């Protein structure tokens, strides 16, 4: 995708489209990035209901609009509303970043490389051979499956409350590697090196968990738990993982890395990820 560097004096706009959206810390990150880059820009989190998504996407074609990030529930349903997709977005089947250029809207996925960077920051051993277990079957889970199979080349298990959705995801990614869908009770947890919560469990209720603690108890000592939920900072999944001596991280790192990549796609400016992390801390996000 060719990037045109914006005029620093032009008023620029970017958005988050989600439902809900009020909890998002993304406006704090992008405000800091605009300031660091010396650009006159704003970033607004907007609640967009599913029925209103086509109209909201069309509005991104206006002058001065850089594009938008997408979160639940829009990452998959947005695809037919866009003019083209990056190769990663096409393979993943989900878009979290829309880039506007000259009236055309391109869909990209910065969740996948953002997750990979966050896993490595969290101490993922690239040389390990353990499997990856993904909890969830939506757009975020699709990005996680792409990372597990394409970047990490690990056997992958998909666990979801609705088994049919997990099976559909596994079928979509079967061409990339060894991926299976199964109920949690059938997963060989003793062989898992990474468990990724890509569901919304814990987002609105910190006592909700996507995984019974009995399965956590079967993980090997060196396993890494990565919960994409970042607010609250310590979900029940993380608390129970720590109680068993496992490494566990929330989704703040992924949030910062994917935001940095989206900002670069919009503006052509590579702002250090630390700027995004510092903005999250300043906004009250705990480590």
Short mmCIF file of C-alpha atoms in Angstrom, two decimals:
data_model
loop_
_atom_site.label_atom_id
_atom_site.label_comp_id
_atom_site.label_asym_id
_atom_site.label_seq_id
_atom_site.Cartn_x
_atom_site.Cartn_y
_atom_site.Cartn_z
CA UNK A 1 0.00 0.00 0.00
CA UNK A 2 1.47 3.37 -1.01
CA UNK A 3 1.47 5.86 1.87
CA UNK A 4 1.24 9.60 1.31
CA UNK A 5 2.64 11.61 4.22
CA UNK A 6 -0.03 14.10 5.37
CA UNK A 7 0.50 17.85 5.39
CA UNK A 8 1.39 18.69 9.03
CA UNK A 9 -0.91 21.73 8.91
CA UNK A 10 -3.95 19.85 7.61
CA UNK A 11 -6.62 18.89 10.13
CA UNK A 12 -6.72 15.11 10.16
CA UNK A 13 -9.26 12.73 11.66
CA UNK A 14 -9.27 9.09 12.63
CA UNK A 15 -11.81 7.02 14.52
CA UNK A 16 -12.56 3.85 16.40
CA UNK A 17 -15.81 2.15 15.44
CA UNK A 18 -17.01 -0.33 18.06
CA UNK A 19 -19.99 -1.35 20.15
CA UNK A 20 -19.35 -0.61 22.97
CA UNK A 21 -16.66 2.08 22.52
CA UNK A 22 -16.66 4.18 25.71
CA UNK A 23 -14.12 1.93 27.46
CA UNK A 24 -11.45 2.38 24.79
CA UNK A 25 -8.04 3.85 25.63
CA UNK A 26 -7.15 4.24 21.94
CA UNK A 27 -7.92 8.00 21.81
CA UNK A 28 -5.21 8.62 24.42
CA UNK A 29 -2.64 6.68 22.43
CA UNK A 30 -3.34 8.34 19.11
CA UNK A 31 -3.49 11.84 20.62
CA UNK A 32 0.05 11.21 21.92
CA UNK A 33 1.13 9.86 18.53
CA UNK A 34 -0.20 12.90 16.65
CA UNK A 35 1.63 15.17 19.08
CA UNK A 36 4.87 13.18 18.78
CA UNK A 37 4.65 13.28 14.96
CA UNK A 38 3.83 17.00 14.89
CA UNK A 39 0.56 16.42 13.05
CA UNK A 40 -2.71 18.27 13.56
CA UNK A 41 -4.93 15.27 14.15
CA UNK A 42 -7.75 13.92 16.31
CA UNK A 43 -8.91 10.41 17.11
CA UNK A 44 -12.43 9.73 18.37
CA UNK A 45 -13.99 6.53 19.71
CA UNK A 46 -17.52 6.20 18.36
CA UNK A 47 -20.14 3.69 19.27
CA UNK A 48 -21.39 2.29 15.96
CA UNK A 49 -24.24 -0.19 16.00
CA UNK A 50 -24.05 -3.03 13.45
CA UNK A 51 -26.93 -1.60 11.43
CA UNK A 52 -25.11 1.75 11.17
CA UNK A 53 -21.74 0.38 10.03
CA UNK A 54 -22.27 0.89 6.24
CA UNK A 55 -23.06 4.58 6.73
CA UNK A 56 -20.16 5.05 9.17
CA UNK A 57 -17.70 3.41 6.77
CA UNK A 58 -18.93 5.55 3.87
CA UNK A 59 -18.24 8.68 5.95
CA UNK A 60 -14.54 7.74 6.07
CA UNK A 61 -14.21 8.74 2.41
CA UNK A 62 -14.40 12.45 3.28
CA UNK A 63 -11.39 14.76 2.91
CA UNK A 64 -9.09 14.90 5.92
CA UNK A 65 -10.18 11.50 7.22
CA UNK A 66 -7.30 9.07 7.61
CA UNK A 67 -9.43 6.05 8.39
CA UNK A 68 -10.59 4.07 11.38
CA UNK A 69 -9.87 1.21 13.70
CA UNK A 70 -12.53 -1.46 14.16
CA UNK A 71 -13.31 -3.53 17.22
CA UNK A 72 -16.17 -5.79 18.27
CA UNK A 73 -18.45 -6.54 16.48
CA UNK A 74 -17.28 -5.11 13.14
CA UNK A 75 -14.01 -6.79 12.15
CA UNK A 76 -15.56 -9.39 9.88
CA UNK A 77 -18.80 -7.73 8.75
CA UNK A 78 -16.89 -4.73 7.36
CA UNK A 79 -15.16 -6.69 4.60
CA UNK A 80 -17.75 -6.23 1.80
CA UNK A 81 -17.90 -2.48 2.53
CA UNK A 82 -14.27 -1.87 1.53
CA UNK A 83 -12.63 -1.32 -1.85
CA UNK A 84 -9.68 -3.65 -1.27
CA UNK A 85 -7.91 -5.69 1.39
CA UNK A 86 -4.28 -6.24 2.30
CA UNK A 87 -3.03 -9.77 1.81
CA UNK A 88 -2.99 -10.32 5.59
CA UNK A 89 -6.56 -9.04 6.02
CA UNK A 90 -7.71 -11.25 3.16
CA UNK A 91 -6.08 -14.35 4.64
CA UNK A 92 -7.27 -13.60 8.15
CA UNK A 93 -10.76 -12.64 7.04
CA UNK A 94 -10.93 -9.74 9.48
CA UNK A 95 -10.05 -6.03 9.39
CA UNK A 96 -9.14 -3.86 12.35
CA UNK A 97 -7.72 -0.90 10.39
CA UNK A 98 -9.29 0.99 7.49
CA UNK A 99 -6.99 3.29 5.53
CA UNK A 100 -8.46 6.10 3.41
CA UNK A 101 -6.56 7.25 0.32
CA UNK A 102 -8.16 9.49 -2.31
CA UNK A 103 -11.69 8.27 -1.70
CA UNK A 104 -10.69 4.59 -1.61
CA UNK A 105 -10.89 2.49 1.54
CA UNK A 106 -8.39 -0.32 2.13
CA UNK A 107 -8.74 -2.87 4.90
CA UNK A 108 -5.72 -4.05 6.85
CA UNK A 109 -5.09 -6.17 9.93
CA UNK A 110 -2.57 -4.86 12.44
CA UNK A 111 -3.90 -7.15 15.20
CA UNK A 112 -1.80 -10.07 13.95
CA UNK A 113 1.63 -8.37 13.90
CA UNK A 114 0.65 -6.48 17.05
CA UNK A 115 -0.08 -9.75 18.83
CA UNK A 116 3.17 -11.31 17.62
CA UNK A 117 5.19 -8.36 18.92
CA UNK A 118 3.37 -8.47 22.26
CA UNK A 119 3.97 -12.22 22.64
CA UNK A 120 7.67 -11.71 22.04
CA UNK A 121 7.73 -8.83 24.52
CA UNK A 122 6.09 -11.21 27.00
CA UNK A 123 8.95 -13.68 26.59
CA UNK A 124 7.62 -16.14 24.03
CA UNK A 125 10.34 -18.62 23.14
CA UNK A 126 10.37 -18.83 19.36
CA UNK A 127 12.42 -22.00 19.59
CA UNK A 128 9.76 -23.83 21.59
CA UNK A 129 7.66 -26.54 20.02
CA UNK A 130 4.56 -26.50 22.19
CA UNK A 131 1.13 -25.92 20.74
CA UNK A 132 -1.03 -22.79 20.82
CA UNK A 133 -4.57 -22.81 22.23
CA UNK A 134 -6.87 -20.00 21.10
CA UNK A 135 -9.97 -19.19 23.13
CA UNK A 136 -12.63 -17.61 20.90
CA UNK A 137 -13.65 -17.73 17.26
CA UNK A 138 -14.25 -14.11 16.20
CA UNK A 139 -12.10 -11.57 14.37
CA UNK A 140 -9.45 -11.40 17.09
CA UNK A 141 -9.23 -15.19 17.18
CA UNK A 142 -8.70 -15.24 13.43
CA UNK A 143 -5.71 -12.90 13.82
CA UNK A 144 -4.37 -15.15 16.59
CA UNK A 145 -4.74 -18.24 14.38
CA UNK A 146 -2.84 -16.51 11.60
CA UNK A 147 0.02 -15.72 13.99
CA UNK A 148 0.06 -19.21 15.50
CA UNK A 149 0.13 -20.97 12.13
CA UNK A 150 2.02 -18.55 9.86
CA UNK A 151 4.50 -16.83 12.17
CA UNK A 152 4.98 -19.39 14.94
CA UNK A 153 4.28 -22.52 12.86
CA UNK A 154 2.78 -24.27 15.89
CA UNK A 155 0.04 -26.89 16.15
CA UNK A 156 -3.07 -24.92 17.08
CA UNK A 157 -6.27 -25.72 18.93
CA UNK A 158 -9.37 -23.51 18.77
CA UNK A 159 -11.78 -23.60 21.72
CA UNK A 160 -15.06 -21.72 21.62
CA UNK A 161 -18.33 -21.76 23.50
CA UNK A 162 -20.02 -22.67 20.20
CA UNK A 163 -18.04 -25.56 18.74
CA UNK A 164 -19.41 -24.98 15.23
CA UNK A 165 -17.80 -21.55 15.07
CA UNK A 166 -14.46 -22.98 16.20
CA UNK A 167 -14.74 -25.68 13.54
CA UNK A 168 -15.46 -23.08 10.86
CA UNK A 169 -12.40 -21.06 11.89
CA UNK A 170 -10.20 -24.16 11.88
CA UNK A 171 -11.46 -25.10 8.42
CA UNK A 172 -10.67 -21.61 7.10
CA UNK A 173 -7.06 -21.83 8.31
CA UNK A 174 -6.39 -25.51 7.60
CA UNK A 175 -4.27 -24.60 4.59
CA UNK A 176 -1.75 -22.80 6.82
CA UNK A 177 -0.92 -25.68 9.15
CA UNK A 178 -2.10 -28.09 11.81
CA UNK A 179 -5.22 -26.55 13.36
CA UNK A 180 -8.07 -28.32 15.14
CA UNK A 181 -11.25 -27.28 16.90
CA UNK A 182 -12.28 -29.07 20.06
CA UNK A 183 -14.10 -28.70 23.35
CA UNK A 184 -11.72 -27.69 26.14
CA UNK A 185 -11.93 -31.14 27.70
CA UNK A 186 -10.40 -32.70 24.55
CA UNK A 187 -7.40 -30.35 24.24
CA UNK A 188 -3.98 -31.82 25.19
CA UNK A 189 -3.18 -29.02 27.65
CA UNK A 190 0.06 -30.67 28.79
CA UNK A 191 1.55 -29.92 25.34
CA UNK A 192 0.44 -26.27 25.14
CA UNK A 193 3.06 -23.53 25.33
CA UNK A 194 0.79 -20.54 24.65
CA UNK A 195 -2.87 -19.90 25.53
CA UNK A 196 -4.43 -16.82 23.94
CA UNK A 197 -7.77 -15.45 25.07
CA UNK A 198 -9.20 -13.86 21.94
CA UNK A 199 -12.75 -13.79 23.30
CA UNK A 200 -14.47 -10.93 25.13
CA UNK A 201 -14.75 -12.98 28.35
CA UNK A 202 -13.66 -10.77 31.22
CA UNK A 203 -14.13 -7.50 29.34
CA UNK A 204 -17.29 -6.43 31.14
CA UNK A 205 -17.06 -8.75 34.14
CA UNK A 206 -13.64 -9.32 35.75
CA UNK A 207 -14.96 -12.50 37.39
CA UNK A 208 -15.89 -14.05 34.07
CA UNK A 209 -13.35 -16.43 32.53
CA UNK A 210 -13.12 -18.20 29.16
CA UNK A 211 -11.33 -21.20 30.69
CA UNK A 212 -11.98 -23.35 33.73
CA UNK A 213 -9.05 -23.36 36.15
CA UNK A 214 -8.84 -27.15 36.01
CA UNK A 215 -7.43 -26.82 32.49
CA UNK A 216 -4.89 -24.20 33.59
CA UNK A 217 -3.66 -26.71 36.17
CA UNK A 218 -2.73 -29.11 33.36
CA UNK A 219 -0.46 -26.64 31.55
CA UNK A 220 3.32 -27.12 31.71
CA UNK A 221 5.30 -24.83 34.02
CA UNK A 222 6.67 -22.66 31.22
CA UNK A 223 3.34 -21.93 29.53
CA UNK A 224 2.42 -18.36 28.64
CA UNK A 225 -1.13 -17.01 29.02
CA UNK A 226 -1.94 -13.97 26.88
CA UNK A 227 -5.32 -12.33 27.51
CA UNK A 228 -6.23 -9.81 24.80
CA UNK A 229 -8.56 -8.12 27.30
CA UNK A 230 -6.73 -5.09 28.74
CA UNK A 231 -9.43 -3.53 30.88
CA UNK A 232 -9.56 -4.68 33.63
CA UNK A 233 -5.82 -5.24 33.76
CA UNK A 234 -6.16 -8.41 35.80
CA UNK A 235 -8.96 -10.64 34.67
CA UNK A 236 -9.94 -13.83 36.42
CA UNK A 237 -7.99 -15.78 33.79
CA UNK A 238 -4.82 -13.88 34.66
CA UNK A 239 -5.39 -14.14 38.41
CA UNK A 240 -5.89 -17.89 38.23
CA UNK A 241 -2.88 -18.33 35.95
CA UNK A 242 -0.67 -16.39 38.36
CA UNK A 243 -2.02 -18.46 41.27
CA UNK A 244 -0.65 -21.53 39.51
CA UNK A 245 2.74 -19.93 38.89
CA UNK A 246 2.17 -19.40 35.16
CA UNK A 247 3.27 -16.38 33.16
CA UNK A 248 0.25 -14.26 32.27
CA UNK A 249 -0.08 -10.89 30.51
CA UNK A 250 -3.01 -8.66 29.60
CA UNK A 251 -3.62 -7.11 26.19
CA UNK A 252 -2.01 -3.69 26.72
CA UNK A 253 1.09 -4.63 24.75
CA UNK A 254 -0.92 -5.85 21.78
CA UNK A 255 -3.08 -2.73 21.97
CA UNK A 256 -0.02 -0.48 21.76
CA UNK A 257 1.69 -2.41 18.97
CA UNK A 258 -1.40 -2.63 16.74
CA UNK A 259 -2.06 1.08 17.30
CA UNK A 260 1.49 1.98 16.28
CA UNK A 261 1.10 -0.01 13.05
CA UNK A 262 -2.29 1.55 12.29
CA UNK A 263 -0.91 5.05 12.85
CA UNK A 264 1.98 4.28 10.52
CA UNK A 265 -0.43 3.05 7.83
CA UNK A 266 -2.47 6.25 8.10
CA UNK A 267 0.35 8.80 8.29
CA UNK A 268 3.55 7.19 7.05
CA UNK A 269 5.15 8.06 10.40
CA UNK A 270 6.63 5.35 12.61
CA UNK A 271 6.07 6.56 16.16
CA UNK A 272 7.91 4.46 18.80
CA UNK A 273 5.69 1.98 20.60
CA UNK A 274 6.83 3.47 23.91
CA UNK A 275 4.86 6.63 23.06
CA UNK A 276 1.69 4.53 22.91
CA UNK A 277 2.54 2.65 26.10
CA UNK A 278 3.34 5.88 27.97
CA UNK A 279 -0.02 7.31 26.86
CA UNK A 280 -1.78 4.24 28.23
CA UNK A 281 -0.03 4.66 31.58
CA UNK A 282 -0.89 8.36 31.66
CA UNK A 283 -4.53 7.46 31.01
CA UNK A 284 -4.50 5.28 34.11
CA UNK A 285 -3.92 1.87 32.55
CA UNK A 286 -2.11 -0.31 35.07
CA UNK A 287 0.78 -2.50 34.02
#
